[in-house]
Structures are given as structure tokens and as C-alpha cells.
Amino acid sequence: MVRNPADGITRRGIVGSVGAGAAIVTLASLNPAQAALLPEPQSKTTTDLVVIGSGLSGCVAALEAVSRGARVIVLEKAPENRAGGNSLLAGGGFAMPKEASEAARQAFVEDSAAVCRNRGNAEIFRLMADHVLDDVAWLTENGATVMPPMDWPPHRVSIAFAAPGMFQGMPRLLRTLRDQIVAKGGAFAFETKAHQLIMNDRGAVAGVRAVGRDGVADYLAKSVVIAAGGYAANPQILEAYSDPNAGALMVRGIDWATGDGLTLGQQAGAGLRGMGGIMALHIAAVDPVETAAGNPAAALPYCLSINRDGLRFIDESLGYVAHGKAVLGQPGQSVALIFDEAIKAISGPATAYATFQRLGMPVVEADTLEELATRIGVPTEPFLRTVRDFNAAVVGDAAINAAPPKAALAHKIETPKFYAFSPLVPGVTLTFGGLMINTKAQVLEADGRIIPGLFAAGEGAGHVFFHDYIGGSSMTNCLVMGRIAGQQALA
Amino acid sequence: MRRILVALASAALALAVSTLGHVAAQSAGLLNAHQAVNVQCAACHQEGWHPPPATVCIACHGTMLDGVRETPGPDPHRSPHLAADEAPVCTECHAAHGPSEVTCNACHRSFRFGTN
């Protein structure tokens, strides 16, 4: 945290404020390392709002603010051709209530809470339920194309994907938002990394000190929105908060999501929430090379997941994050997702199959279950017994007596050909912990005090989710809370 | 005073030369290829020194949406992330000043083709 020179704080004052125990410090008395931390900025820019991060929440916050007539600058540490943050890799679905009724909104909130084991953020789930339909319409008013909502079993919610489809639409959606921000007078500073927040004499955040291609640059503003994403690519944070071994996990998301927003906020006194344990990580079992689109999430609830011993180990209908975390505990941390010709004809599995085919990812095929066992490299007898026992337990839509039980979307594996997405291995997609915020996206200290002028939204703010989430609700969080941050930052 | 001015001029010249050298050192084949056929800077940089819009590239090179290109993977110019008739943004991958980059690889780590 540095003080805002515009408020009459001298360089000597800055030094005194950060030099622990220093009564009177002059520049001449600084050693080179200390002086290097207090450079004169190469440039100073005054604006209304600075947004840190060019992912969905950052772009939405910026577009909302610029649409209200504010001057906005978006800082992004990545180069322009890597704009978009972790949102760029997202499936691009917005989870939403099935209709604009209170009953449908309540169902969205209840299912979101249940998936998060009732330890997610109920207030933010409510905001998402109340705002997402209007906010998706707002995206389309701003030039984005979002496909019609479809059912998203087993949850009582719908999902609408950015066009042209799942794992296809986010690059275009984000480019549309960037173009719209610039068309309305906003600006982007790429390859410009926010390093410190600037505080004024009233204790409010009043800007950002960044380092860009031309050196240190100060951006002075009435408000700052931190939308800098999560920390999946920061082994230090993962090892400290998630698990001593978590630093070795494969990163599915962008490899520059290093929790910079958390560091910035903490310098200003912000509290963190929801950081502890594997519960704070989104983990999915995916293709080991095509780690983003190689996620057969839409097929998983209909399939059987088989470990290296040829055994099932989880209720596949619980969804792909619960599944991904369960894979961490399986031998070799590698599994196969098996299905048959009849399941392949269902729309979810058909979509996943088509994606794997298009991208040249392996889909194992076999005429018999014995051949499938050989091709996915598991012992034949235990595998055949697993399938036989499961098929015998299927009653209607469920297999309650299977071991482990399957609560929904149970289909017998009996119609050749037989298929498998194999191997699938676990990787971290995104992280759930973040800066403490309230329902106005204001950043809070650990004791609940509001830090004036500082707002946060998106993956690194909340916390919102715990253990798991409904696929597409992270995009919904970025959209709804990003827009609220853009509104409140001008209030 | 004259000596100081000379020194300053020499310093400025040295800086200019080193800057030009820096640009040249950064330049990949694309700048050389354009210079080789006498394309002037202003032909691409019609509105300042930022990367030109795709329309500038397309004016000479076309949209790349027609024909079939041999790449060890999907044709990046006809990406399923775009509409059927939507041209990609050239400068997201191709750079005249500095190395070009297959930005598909941010997500698609199996794509093995290169670019220039």
C-alpha cells in the first residue's frame, strides 16, 4: 500500500509510513533495495475507475461503469492476445433459474447451496438467482450472442452457453465485451501488472501502482475493482492453504492465475475466506493433454467411472467436480469413463463425444466389454463384475443398490459398441477462496469493516463456492457480481 | 556548451540506433517479409502504432476462410469458436514486431502447429 501523492503526502512521508519504526527517514538514508521499492512513477493517469483483470468479471464491471458515463481503465498483466483471464478457458455456460419465477429462483438457490454442502455463500446465490436472467439479456444488448437455455440435470436449473456452443463461445464473448468497452470510451492497458493499491488520507483506496512496458505507472481513481481471478497457478498459495502436495496438481486453467488480487487486497487490509483445504479447489478429471475442452462433464452423469482396479468408486451423477476430487484418491489418479451406444445417443454424452472427436482426443471403442477392459487397461474380471452388478441394480432412473449407489441418470451398459473416455486425470480448473466481499461487492477487512473505494468480483472474491458448484454458476457469479461491482464502484 | 550539445546529440543518436537495433532484433520473419516486397510502415499502421485491425491484413491476404490448409491439427483460421463466415483476428497470433504465437495453445495444449 502506498499513499496517494495527490493528497499531499510527500515521498518522505511515504517512506516513513512503510519503514517500520523509522521516525525520520530521508531518501539519502535508504539502501538501494528500499529505494527500488519506492520509485517515482513514469506516468500518472487519473480516471474514475480502475479494473484489475480482463476476464469476465473485469470486463462486465468495466462495461457497466463505462455505460454509466465513467472513465474506466482495465489493467491486464497478460499481453493483448492472452486477454480474458480464466474465463477464456471456461465452458461458457451461465447457470440460471429455469424461469423468472420465485419458485425457480428458490430452486436455483437451494440446489447451489446443496452442491456446496450448505457452506457456500447463500447471499450471493440469491443475487445470482435474482439478476442472472436480466444480466444475460444485458450481455445480448451489448452485442453478445447467448444460446437458448437448456436443462442442466441433475440440478433444477437451466444453462445457457455463449454462442456458438459449449467450450466454443468465450473467446468471442470476451472480445465482444472488450470491443464494446473501447467503443464506449474505456481503455485497456495490457502487459501492465498491478503491484500495489494506493490509499488516500481518508483510508480509502484511491488508485493502483502498476508496472507496465514503460515502467512504473500510477493510475489514480475514485474506485478500484479487483477482478484478477484465482490462484490455481500459484503453488505457494496452494501448498499453504489447500494441501502440502497441492502444488503438484495439474493446472487446467490459465497458468498465470497466481492470486495477485488476493495479495493486493491483503496489503490494504482485506480478509480472505474459503481458502482452506481441497474444499476450496475446483478439480475435474480430464484428458491429460487437452485439459480445458477435454472435460466430458456433459457425459459423466450418464456414464460409469472405472478406476485402475476395474471398480466404480463414486456416484457419477454427483457431477464432475465431486468426481474429480474422488479421482484424487484412486490408484494412479487415473480413470476411464465408460458408456455404450444407447448412452452415446443422449444429447449430453453426444456433445462430449463430438468434442473429443473434433479435437482428436482419444475415445476408446470396443465391440465387447472384455475388449473394452483390455483397451482401457484394467483387469477384465473385476471390470465385468462391476458392470454386471451395476446393470442388475438399475431400477428406473437410479441404481440405489449399486456399490456405490447412483442416485440419478443410471443407464445399463449393455448395447454395443462400448466406449470410454480414457485416461482422465485430475487438474485444478479454478479456485474458490478469495477476498471477503459483501453483497455490494465491497471488499471487507477480516472484522467486517468496509475498505472504502475497493471492490472485488469473480473467481477471487467471496467466497462463493465450497467443495463443488453447479457447472456454469462460476460464469454466473462473474457476470452478476461483476456488474454489481461496476455499479457500486460509481455509487 | 557546444561540447554538451554534441554529447547530448551523440547520446540521442546512440539511443536511436540502439532502439532501432532493438526493433530489428525483435522482428520476426513477418516484418522482413513485408519489407522485402516494399510494404511501407504506414500501409499497415494507418491509425497509430498499435497492431492493425484484421481488415488491414485481409485487404492483401484475404480472410483465410476459403481453401484447405495442411496443418497438424484443426485449421486455426476456421475455428469452431467463430461463426462460419467470421474471420479470425490476425494479430492475435501473427506479429510483425516480435515473435508470433499460436494463441490456441492457451487452451488447446495438443495443437502442434506453429506460426510465423
XYZ file of C-alpha atoms in Angstrom:
607
model
C 0.000 0.000 0.000
C 1.337 3.411 -0.917
C -0.181 6.775 -0.153
C -1.618 8.936 -2.891
C 0.850 11.753 -3.658
C -2.098 13.826 -4.878
C -3.244 14.098 -1.280
C -0.132 15.989 -0.297
C 1.781 13.080 1.108
C 5.461 13.603 0.463
C 7.904 10.999 -0.702
C 9.474 11.266 2.715
C 6.037 10.650 4.174
C 5.649 7.530 2.101
C 8.980 6.263 3.302
C 8.095 6.991 6.889
C 4.748 5.256 6.558
C 6.201 1.998 5.351
C 9.559 1.967 7.107
C 8.817 0.033 10.290
C 9.914 2.019 13.308
C 11.523 4.746 11.239
C 10.940 8.142 12.872
C 12.601 10.304 10.240
C 13.860 8.750 7.051
C 15.312 10.524 4.089
C 15.919 9.188 0.634
C 19.640 9.509 1.170
C 19.441 7.112 4.084
C 17.697 4.389 2.091
C 19.679 1.430 0.911
C 19.250 0.590 -2.789
C 16.756 -2.205 -2.139
C 14.481 0.102 -0.149
C 14.757 2.886 -2.708
C 13.900 0.478 -5.520
C 10.599 -0.238 -3.803
C 9.671 3.457 -3.849
C 10.259 4.660 -7.386
C 8.815 7.783 -8.891
C 6.195 6.622 -11.389
C 6.985 7.119 -15.070
C 3.398 8.196 -15.619
C 0.309 9.171 -13.656
C -3.165 8.739 -15.088
C -6.317 9.998 -13.411
C -9.575 8.210 -14.117
C -12.855 7.293 -12.425
C -12.434 3.536 -12.122
C -9.542 1.121 -12.419
C -10.417 -2.524 -13.012
C -7.715 -5.139 -12.471
C -8.185 -8.118 -14.763
C -9.718 -8.647 -18.203
C -11.723 -11.808 -17.537
C -15.488 -11.912 -17.499
C -15.990 -10.163 -14.147
C -13.487 -7.427 -15.022
C -14.961 -6.790 -18.459
C -18.508 -6.769 -17.088
C -17.583 -4.338 -14.298
C -15.799 -2.091 -16.794
C -18.648 -2.202 -19.316
C -21.249 -1.439 -16.663
C -19.245 1.548 -15.430
C -18.374 2.920 -18.853
C -22.033 2.571 -19.878
C -22.869 4.884 -16.974
C -20.503 7.511 -18.311
C -17.469 6.774 -16.164
C -13.877 6.891 -17.350
C -12.527 3.351 -16.992
C -9.128 1.723 -17.419
C -8.699 -2.060 -17.318
C -5.245 -3.272 -16.291
C -4.223 -6.726 -17.541
C -0.827 -8.277 -16.851
C -1.068 -10.626 -19.850
C -0.434 -9.482 -23.416
C -3.420 -8.452 -25.516
C -3.575 -11.777 -27.358
C -3.984 -13.537 -23.999
C -6.771 -11.268 -22.769
C -9.718 -12.840 -20.998
C -8.262 -14.487 -17.920
C -9.525 -17.870 -16.792
C -12.899 -17.084 -18.405
C -11.247 -17.687 -21.766
C -10.982 -21.392 -20.940
C -14.453 -21.752 -19.451
C -17.188 -23.874 -20.950
C -19.034 -20.590 -21.305
C -22.319 -21.602 -19.720
C -24.428 -19.399 -17.474
C -26.354 -21.398 -14.873
C -29.724 -19.764 -14.221
C -33.208 -20.354 -12.822
C -35.423 -22.294 -15.222
C -37.811 -19.363 -15.450
C -38.431 -15.904 -13.998
C -40.495 -17.149 -11.056
C -39.755 -17.094 -7.353
C -40.091 -20.882 -7.229
C -37.454 -21.306 -9.944
C -35.141 -18.801 -8.232
C -35.540 -20.600 -4.939
C -34.717 -23.915 -6.626
C -31.527 -22.361 -8.036
C -30.518 -21.113 -4.573
C -31.338 -24.406 -2.862
C -29.505 -26.582 -5.392
C -26.484 -24.262 -5.349
C -26.380 -24.425 -1.547
C -26.759 -28.212 -1.509
C -23.947 -28.788 -4.013
C -21.760 -26.564 -1.800
C -22.729 -28.642 1.268
C -24.530 -25.586 2.680
C -21.199 -23.829 3.190
C -21.316 -21.654 0.077
C -22.388 -18.014 0.050
C -26.205 -18.003 0.287
C -26.423 -14.215 -0.174
C -24.506 -14.341 -3.438
C -26.503 -17.373 -4.654
C -29.612 -15.250 -4.090
C -28.123 -12.326 -6.053
C -27.214 -14.712 -8.870
C -30.766 -16.118 -8.956
C -32.310 -12.635 -8.908
C -30.064 -10.993 -11.517
C -28.719 -13.555 -13.984
C -31.660 -13.518 -16.407
C -31.551 -9.725 -16.684
C -27.762 -9.739 -16.881
C -27.656 -12.284 -19.722
C -30.177 -10.089 -21.573
C -27.834 -7.146 -20.904
C -24.967 -9.113 -22.482
C -27.025 -9.604 -25.629
C -27.951 -5.913 -25.682
C -24.210 -5.282 -25.767
C -23.652 -7.445 -28.815
C -23.015 -10.875 -27.288
C -24.831 -13.949 -28.568
C -26.063 -16.391 -25.943
C -27.827 -19.606 -26.935
C -31.262 -20.586 -25.613
C -31.227 -22.112 -22.114
C -31.385 -25.894 -21.795
C -31.938 -28.268 -18.885
C -28.875 -28.987 -16.792
C -29.540 -32.261 -14.970
C -29.444 -33.373 -12.252
C -29.990 -29.815 -10.976
C -33.247 -27.839 -11.076
C -31.598 -25.102 -13.124
C -31.005 -24.249 -16.766
C -27.780 -23.342 -18.526
C -27.281 -21.026 -21.497
C -23.991 -21.176 -23.394
C -22.235 -18.321 -25.116
C -22.627 -18.924 -28.864
C -21.652 -20.901 -30.834
C -21.649 -23.504 -28.059
C -20.087 -25.217 -25.063
C -16.314 -24.644 -24.879
C -16.579 -22.543 -28.028
C -18.131 -19.199 -27.188
C -15.993 -17.489 -24.550
C -13.215 -16.081 -26.777
C -15.835 -14.359 -28.910
C -17.967 -13.198 -25.955
C -14.940 -11.650 -24.270
C -13.783 -9.984 -27.490
C -17.263 -8.530 -27.941
C -17.171 -7.074 -24.424
C -13.683 -5.620 -24.945
C -14.749 -4.008 -28.203
C -17.836 -2.573 -26.531
C -15.816 -1.152 -23.622
C -13.443 0.588 -26.026
C -16.318 1.803 -28.223
C -17.866 3.443 -25.165
C -14.646 5.233 -24.259
C -12.947 2.748 -21.914
C -9.331 1.693 -22.261
C -7.162 -1.378 -21.687
C -3.567 -1.385 -20.530
C -2.101 -4.790 -21.388
C 1.169 -6.180 -20.068
C 0.542 -3.908 -17.106
C 0.594 -5.629 -13.741
C -0.981 -4.039 -10.684
C 1.566 -4.165 -7.880
C 0.138 -2.022 -5.076
C -3.038 -0.239 -4.137
C -2.774 3.476 -3.436
C -4.525 4.786 -0.316
C -5.568 8.375 0.355
C -5.519 10.273 3.662
C -9.044 9.124 4.486
C -8.017 5.485 4.325
C -9.830 4.892 1.071
C -8.305 3.098 -1.873
C -7.620 5.752 -4.494
C -5.706 4.019 -7.234
C -3.237 1.391 -8.335
C 0.511 1.436 -8.770
C 1.314 -0.822 -11.712
C 4.358 -1.887 -13.692
C 3.961 -1.872 -17.462
C 6.136 -1.899 -20.541
C 7.289 1.666 -19.805
C 7.973 1.165 -16.127
C 6.060 2.166 -13.028
C 2.706 3.810 -13.729
C 0.229 5.191 -11.205
C -3.490 5.042 -12.010
C -5.386 7.343 -9.654
C -9.117 6.692 -9.437
C -12.197 7.111 -7.294
C -12.559 3.341 -7.019
C -10.737 0.135 -7.826
C -12.328 -3.200 -8.751
C -10.148 -6.255 -8.216
C -11.191 -8.874 -10.764
C -7.838 -10.608 -11.007
C -9.066 -14.180 -10.716
C -7.904 -17.079 -8.595
C -4.669 -18.759 -7.552
C -4.662 -22.192 -9.242
C -1.252 -21.448 -10.764
C 0.384 -20.311 -7.517
C 1.975 -23.329 -5.782
C 2.864 -21.196 -2.754
C -0.781 -20.415 -2.025
C -1.945 -23.947 -2.902
C 0.642 -25.546 -0.614
C -0.113 -23.131 2.227
C -3.904 -23.266 2.104
C -5.041 -26.339 0.133
C -2.656 -29.190 0.838
C 1.119 -29.586 1.193
C 1.040 -31.633 -2.033
C -1.385 -29.419 -3.964
C 1.412 -27.504 -5.678
C 1.997 -30.580 -7.839
C -1.568 -30.677 -9.203
C -2.030 -30.224 -12.933
C -3.372 -26.736 -13.718
C -6.302 -26.873 -16.150
C -6.911 -23.146 -16.086
C -4.608 -20.356 -17.259
C -1.105 -20.741 -15.897
C -0.838 -17.082 -14.888
C -3.642 -17.123 -12.290
C -1.368 -16.505 -9.327
C -3.733 -14.885 -6.834
C -2.419 -11.355 -7.477
C -5.735 -9.826 -6.420
C -5.569 -11.563 -3.059
C -2.086 -10.169 -2.473
C -3.165 -6.648 -3.462
C -6.232 -6.758 -1.247
C -4.370 -8.102 1.733
C -1.899 -5.209 1.501
C -4.911 -2.939 2.013
C -6.132 -4.971 4.977
C -8.661 -7.229 3.249
C -9.694 -10.517 4.808
C -9.732 -13.841 2.987
C -12.431 -16.504 3.167
C -12.959 -20.030 1.930
C -9.267 -20.759 1.337
C -8.781 -23.932 3.373
C -8.248 -27.427 2.077
C -9.128 -29.226 -1.128
C -12.668 -27.970 -0.489
C -11.512 -24.635 -1.925
C -10.382 -26.122 -5.238
C -12.371 -26.949 -8.369
C -10.891 -30.204 -9.627
C -12.029 -32.116 -12.692
C -10.794 -35.366 -14.220
C -9.946 -34.517 -17.822
C -7.902 -35.501 -20.841
C -4.243 -35.191 -19.763
C -3.293 -33.000 -22.763
C -6.446 -31.167 -23.885
C -7.077 -30.156 -20.299
C -9.706 -27.477 -20.967
C -12.077 -28.832 -23.619
C -11.161 -32.419 -22.732
C -13.705 -32.428 -19.919
C -16.579 -34.855 -20.622
C -18.722 -33.139 -17.976
C -21.895 -33.417 -20.033
C -21.409 -37.189 -20.400
C -20.254 -38.032 -16.874
C -23.650 -38.272 -15.086
C -24.829 -40.939 -17.580
C -21.590 -42.981 -17.589
C -19.735 -45.261 -15.202
C -16.364 -44.126 -13.890
C -13.918 -47.023 -13.587
C -10.623 -46.927 -11.672
C -7.407 -48.797 -12.462
C -8.683 -51.803 -10.469
C -11.790 -52.057 -12.689
C -14.107 -50.751 -9.941
C -16.613 -47.919 -9.576
C -15.844 -45.529 -6.713
C -18.410 -42.670 -6.734
C -21.982 -41.741 -7.713
C -21.264 -40.291 -11.151
C -24.492 -38.247 -11.073
C -22.962 -36.030 -8.372
C -21.216 -34.138 -11.159
C -17.724 -33.549 -12.436
C -16.152 -31.722 -9.508
C -17.181 -34.286 -6.900
C -15.931 -36.877 -9.395
C -12.627 -35.062 -9.979
C -11.905 -34.907 -6.267
C -12.774 -38.579 -5.854
C -10.252 -39.433 -8.581
C -7.512 -37.932 -6.373
C -7.977 -40.905 -4.048
C -7.946 -43.627 -6.730
C -4.928 -45.783 -7.649
C -2.737 -43.957 -10.147
C -5.159 -40.988 -10.056
C -6.377 -42.113 -13.492
C -9.831 -43.364 -14.506
C -11.951 -44.292 -17.537
C -15.481 -43.072 -18.199
C -17.376 -45.873 -19.946
C -20.665 -45.775 -21.891
C -22.477 -47.694 -24.609
C -24.190 -46.977 -27.921
C -27.514 -46.152 -26.266
C -25.957 -43.617 -23.877
C -23.943 -42.124 -26.735
C -27.251 -41.156 -28.385
C -28.273 -38.933 -25.418
C -27.569 -35.253 -26.064
C -25.087 -34.634 -23.206
C -22.834 -37.616 -23.971
C -23.254 -36.973 -27.716
C -21.944 -33.424 -27.247
C -18.945 -34.611 -25.249
C -18.215 -37.375 -27.792
C -18.344 -34.903 -30.666
C -15.953 -32.538 -28.863
C -13.442 -35.321 -28.227
C -13.670 -36.477 -31.847
C -13.255 -32.966 -33.242
C -10.164 -32.236 -31.166
C -8.518 -35.589 -31.793
C -8.746 -36.708 -28.181
C -8.890 -40.450 -27.549
C -12.286 -42.147 -27.351
C -11.730 -45.866 -26.873
C -14.093 -48.132 -28.844
C -14.746 -51.851 -28.440
C -17.253 -54.428 -29.660
C -17.340 -56.264 -26.328
C -16.891 -55.329 -22.673
C -13.912 -57.717 -22.477
C -12.225 -55.848 -25.304
C -13.042 -52.518 -23.628
C -11.363 -53.716 -20.398
C -8.229 -54.577 -22.342
C -8.200 -51.286 -24.223
C -8.554 -49.145 -21.109
C -6.011 -51.281 -19.283
C -7.990 -52.627 -16.344
C -8.287 -56.261 -15.096
C -11.092 -57.977 -17.017
C -12.869 -59.987 -14.302
C -13.335 -57.205 -11.739
C -14.418 -54.853 -14.549
C -17.029 -57.283 -15.921
C -18.335 -57.897 -12.391
C -18.595 -54.132 -11.796
C -20.682 -53.629 -14.945
C -22.815 -56.748 -14.310
C -23.577 -55.751 -10.712
C -24.369 -52.186 -11.726
C -26.704 -53.247 -14.533
C -28.547 -55.561 -12.138
C -29.063 -52.674 -9.713
C -30.602 -50.256 -12.230
C -34.257 -49.618 -11.376
C -35.912 -46.853 -13.340
C -33.593 -43.834 -13.355
C -31.448 -44.911 -10.395
C -29.215 -47.688 -9.104
C -29.636 -47.262 -5.378
C -28.400 -50.758 -4.554
C -25.259 -50.491 -6.653
C -21.943 -50.131 -4.843
C -21.528 -47.230 -4.672
C -25.161 -46.205 -5.292
C -26.136 -43.990 -8.212
C -28.988 -41.635 -7.380
C -29.961 -40.474 -10.873
C -29.358 -40.899 -14.622
C -28.496 -44.577 -14.234
C -28.314 -46.389 -17.581
C -27.303 -50.024 -18.095
C -24.092 -50.594 -20.048
C -25.296 -53.299 -22.433
C -25.607 -52.090 -26.044
C -22.519 -52.446 -28.306
C -20.447 -50.615 -29.259
C -18.845 -49.802 -25.951
C -16.872 -46.610 -25.450
C -14.571 -44.920 -22.946
C -13.055 -41.500 -22.384
C -9.716 -42.779 -21.115
C -7.459 -41.901 -19.450
C -8.854 -38.995 -17.427
C -6.669 -37.368 -14.775
C -7.395 -34.648 -12.177
C -6.472 -30.987 -12.661
C -7.345 -27.688 -10.965
C -9.711 -25.561 -13.028
C -10.315 -22.706 -10.669
C -10.165 -21.823 -7.014
C -12.965 -20.964 -4.606
C -11.268 -18.904 -1.874
C -10.996 -15.145 -2.157
C -11.191 -11.624 -0.833
C -14.055 -11.075 1.610
C -16.841 -9.062 -0.011
C -20.395 -8.089 0.880
C -23.472 -8.057 -1.366
C -22.350 -4.709 -2.836
C -19.014 -6.283 -3.874
C -17.251 -4.048 -1.343
C -14.041 -5.591 -0.015
C -14.062 -6.213 3.730
C -11.438 -6.455 6.405
C -11.452 -9.658 8.451
C -13.521 -7.925 11.133
C -16.143 -6.905 8.583
C -15.096 -3.252 8.123
C -15.576 -1.934 4.618
C -12.438 -0.777 2.793
C -13.695 2.381 1.048
C -13.056 2.568 -2.672
C -12.161 -1.107 -3.036
C -14.442 -3.632 -4.745
C -13.899 -7.204 -5.899
C -15.769 -9.706 -8.029
C -15.333 -13.010 -9.779
C -13.245 -16.065 -9.051
C -11.107 -14.393 -6.378
C -13.905 -12.756 -4.369
C -16.492 -14.107 -1.984
C -16.028 -16.698 -1.099
C -18.942 -18.033 -3.166
C -18.477 -21.783 -3.634
C -17.345 -24.571 -1.292
C -16.294 -28.089 -2.318
C -18.296 -28.089 -5.590
C -20.580 -25.944 -7.709
C -23.230 -26.258 -10.376
C -21.393 -26.089 -13.707
C -21.892 -22.649 -15.229
C -22.506 -20.932 -11.910
C -18.953 -19.562 -11.827
C -19.687 -17.640 -15.048
C -22.962 -16.518 -13.473
C -21.063 -15.306 -10.404
C -18.602 -13.353 -12.579
C -21.445 -11.788 -14.562
C -23.729 -10.861 -11.677
C -21.105 -9.748 -9.165
C -19.001 -8.048 -11.859
C -21.976 -5.951 -12.838
C -22.784 -5.125 -9.213
C -19.145 -4.116 -8.672
C -19.289 -1.829 -11.715
C -22.471 -0.193 -10.403
C -21.404 0.134 -6.774
C -17.930 1.444 -7.620
C -19.596 4.549 -9.030
C -22.149 4.960 -6.232
C 28.002 24.411 -24.156
C 28.682 23.153 -27.681
C 30.515 20.188 -26.204
C 27.486 19.391 -24.067
C 25.157 19.626 -27.081
C 27.426 17.349 -29.085
C 27.476 14.901 -26.228
C 23.686 15.024 -25.959
C 23.318 14.574 -29.732
C 25.688 11.624 -29.654
C 23.756 10.109 -26.804
C 20.469 10.612 -28.660
C 21.924 9.044 -31.782
C 23.254 6.113 -29.808
C 19.851 5.703 -28.203
C 18.121 5.871 -31.568
C 20.490 3.314 -33.067
C 20.101 1.011 -30.110
C 16.307 1.386 -30.283
C 16.297 0.578 -33.982
C 18.584 -2.329 -33.291
C 16.172 -3.448 -30.592
C 13.238 -3.352 -33.009
C 15.241 -5.200 -35.635
C 16.329 -7.808 -33.130
C 12.730 -8.320 -32.058
C 11.448 -8.564 -35.583
C 10.416 -11.965 -36.759
C 10.068 -13.004 -40.381
C 6.840 -11.086 -40.888
C 8.447 -7.630 -40.833
C 11.234 -8.770 -43.127
C 8.722 -10.378 -45.451
C 6.776 -7.133 -45.720
C 9.908 -5.044 -46.206
C 11.098 -7.426 -48.886
C 8.116 -6.521 -51.049
C 8.438 -2.835 -50.167
C 5.386 -2.549 -47.922
C 5.810 0.746 -46.061
C 5.134 1.072 -42.313
C 2.128 3.329 -42.923
C 0.485 0.754 -45.179
C -0.283 -1.347 -42.109
C -0.127 1.282 -39.363
C -2.860 3.505 -40.733
C -4.107 4.652 -37.340
C -1.141 4.798 -34.999
C 1.445 2.277 -33.950
C -0.748 -0.344 -32.329
C -1.389 -3.627 -34.164
C -3.585 -3.003 -37.212
C -7.160 -4.269 -37.343
C -7.776 -7.521 -39.213
C -9.318 -5.594 -42.118
C -5.864 -4.208 -42.975
C -4.337 -7.700 -43.195
C -7.376 -9.099 -45.018
C -7.151 -6.392 -47.685
C -3.999 -8.068 -49.016
C -4.091 -11.605 -47.629
C -7.813 -12.459 -47.703
C -9.800 -13.954 -44.852
C -8.167 -17.414 -44.961
C -11.685 -18.850 -44.763
C -11.505 -20.442 -48.203
C -9.419 -23.394 -49.277
C -7.848 -26.107 -47.197
C -4.594 -25.605 -45.322
C -2.434 -28.503 -44.218
C -1.809 -28.163 -40.501
C -1.038 -30.879 -37.957
C -4.401 -30.245 -36.303
C -7.554 -28.226 -36.926
C -7.302 -25.239 -39.311
C -6.985 -22.324 -36.865
C -8.441 -19.917 -39.426
C -11.738 -21.792 -39.401
C -12.133 -22.100 -35.665
C -15.313 -23.510 -34.138
C -15.061 -20.561 -31.732
C -16.112 -18.320 -34.616
C -19.164 -18.179 -36.843
C -18.829 -19.924 -40.237
C -18.181 -16.646 -42.062
C -16.271 -14.907 -39.272
C -12.610 -14.129 -39.924
C -10.205 -14.556 -37.005
C -8.236 -11.611 -35.601
C -4.882 -11.956 -37.401
C -2.752 -10.168 -34.813
C -3.862 -12.472 -32.009
C -1.335 -14.947 -33.442
C 0.741 -13.225 -36.135
C 3.136 -10.469 -35.058
C 5.353 -8.406 -37.353
C 7.322 -6.988 -34.433
C 8.297 -9.751 -32.064
C 7.560 -13.437 -32.038
C 4.284 -14.766 -33.361
C 2.364 -17.075 -31.068
C -0.189 -19.851 -31.510
C -2.709 -18.483 -29.022
C -4.838 -21.617 -29.465
C -2.273 -23.220 -27.143
C -3.517 -21.183 -24.181
C -6.258 -23.817 -24.009
C -5.510 -26.434 -26.667
C -2.261 -27.909 -25.453
C -2.410 -30.725 -28.013
C -2.199 -28.442 -31.074
C 1.264 -28.876 -32.523
C 1.330 -26.428 -35.410
C 3.494 -23.326 -35.402
C 3.050 -19.892 -36.958
C 5.027 -17.047 -38.397
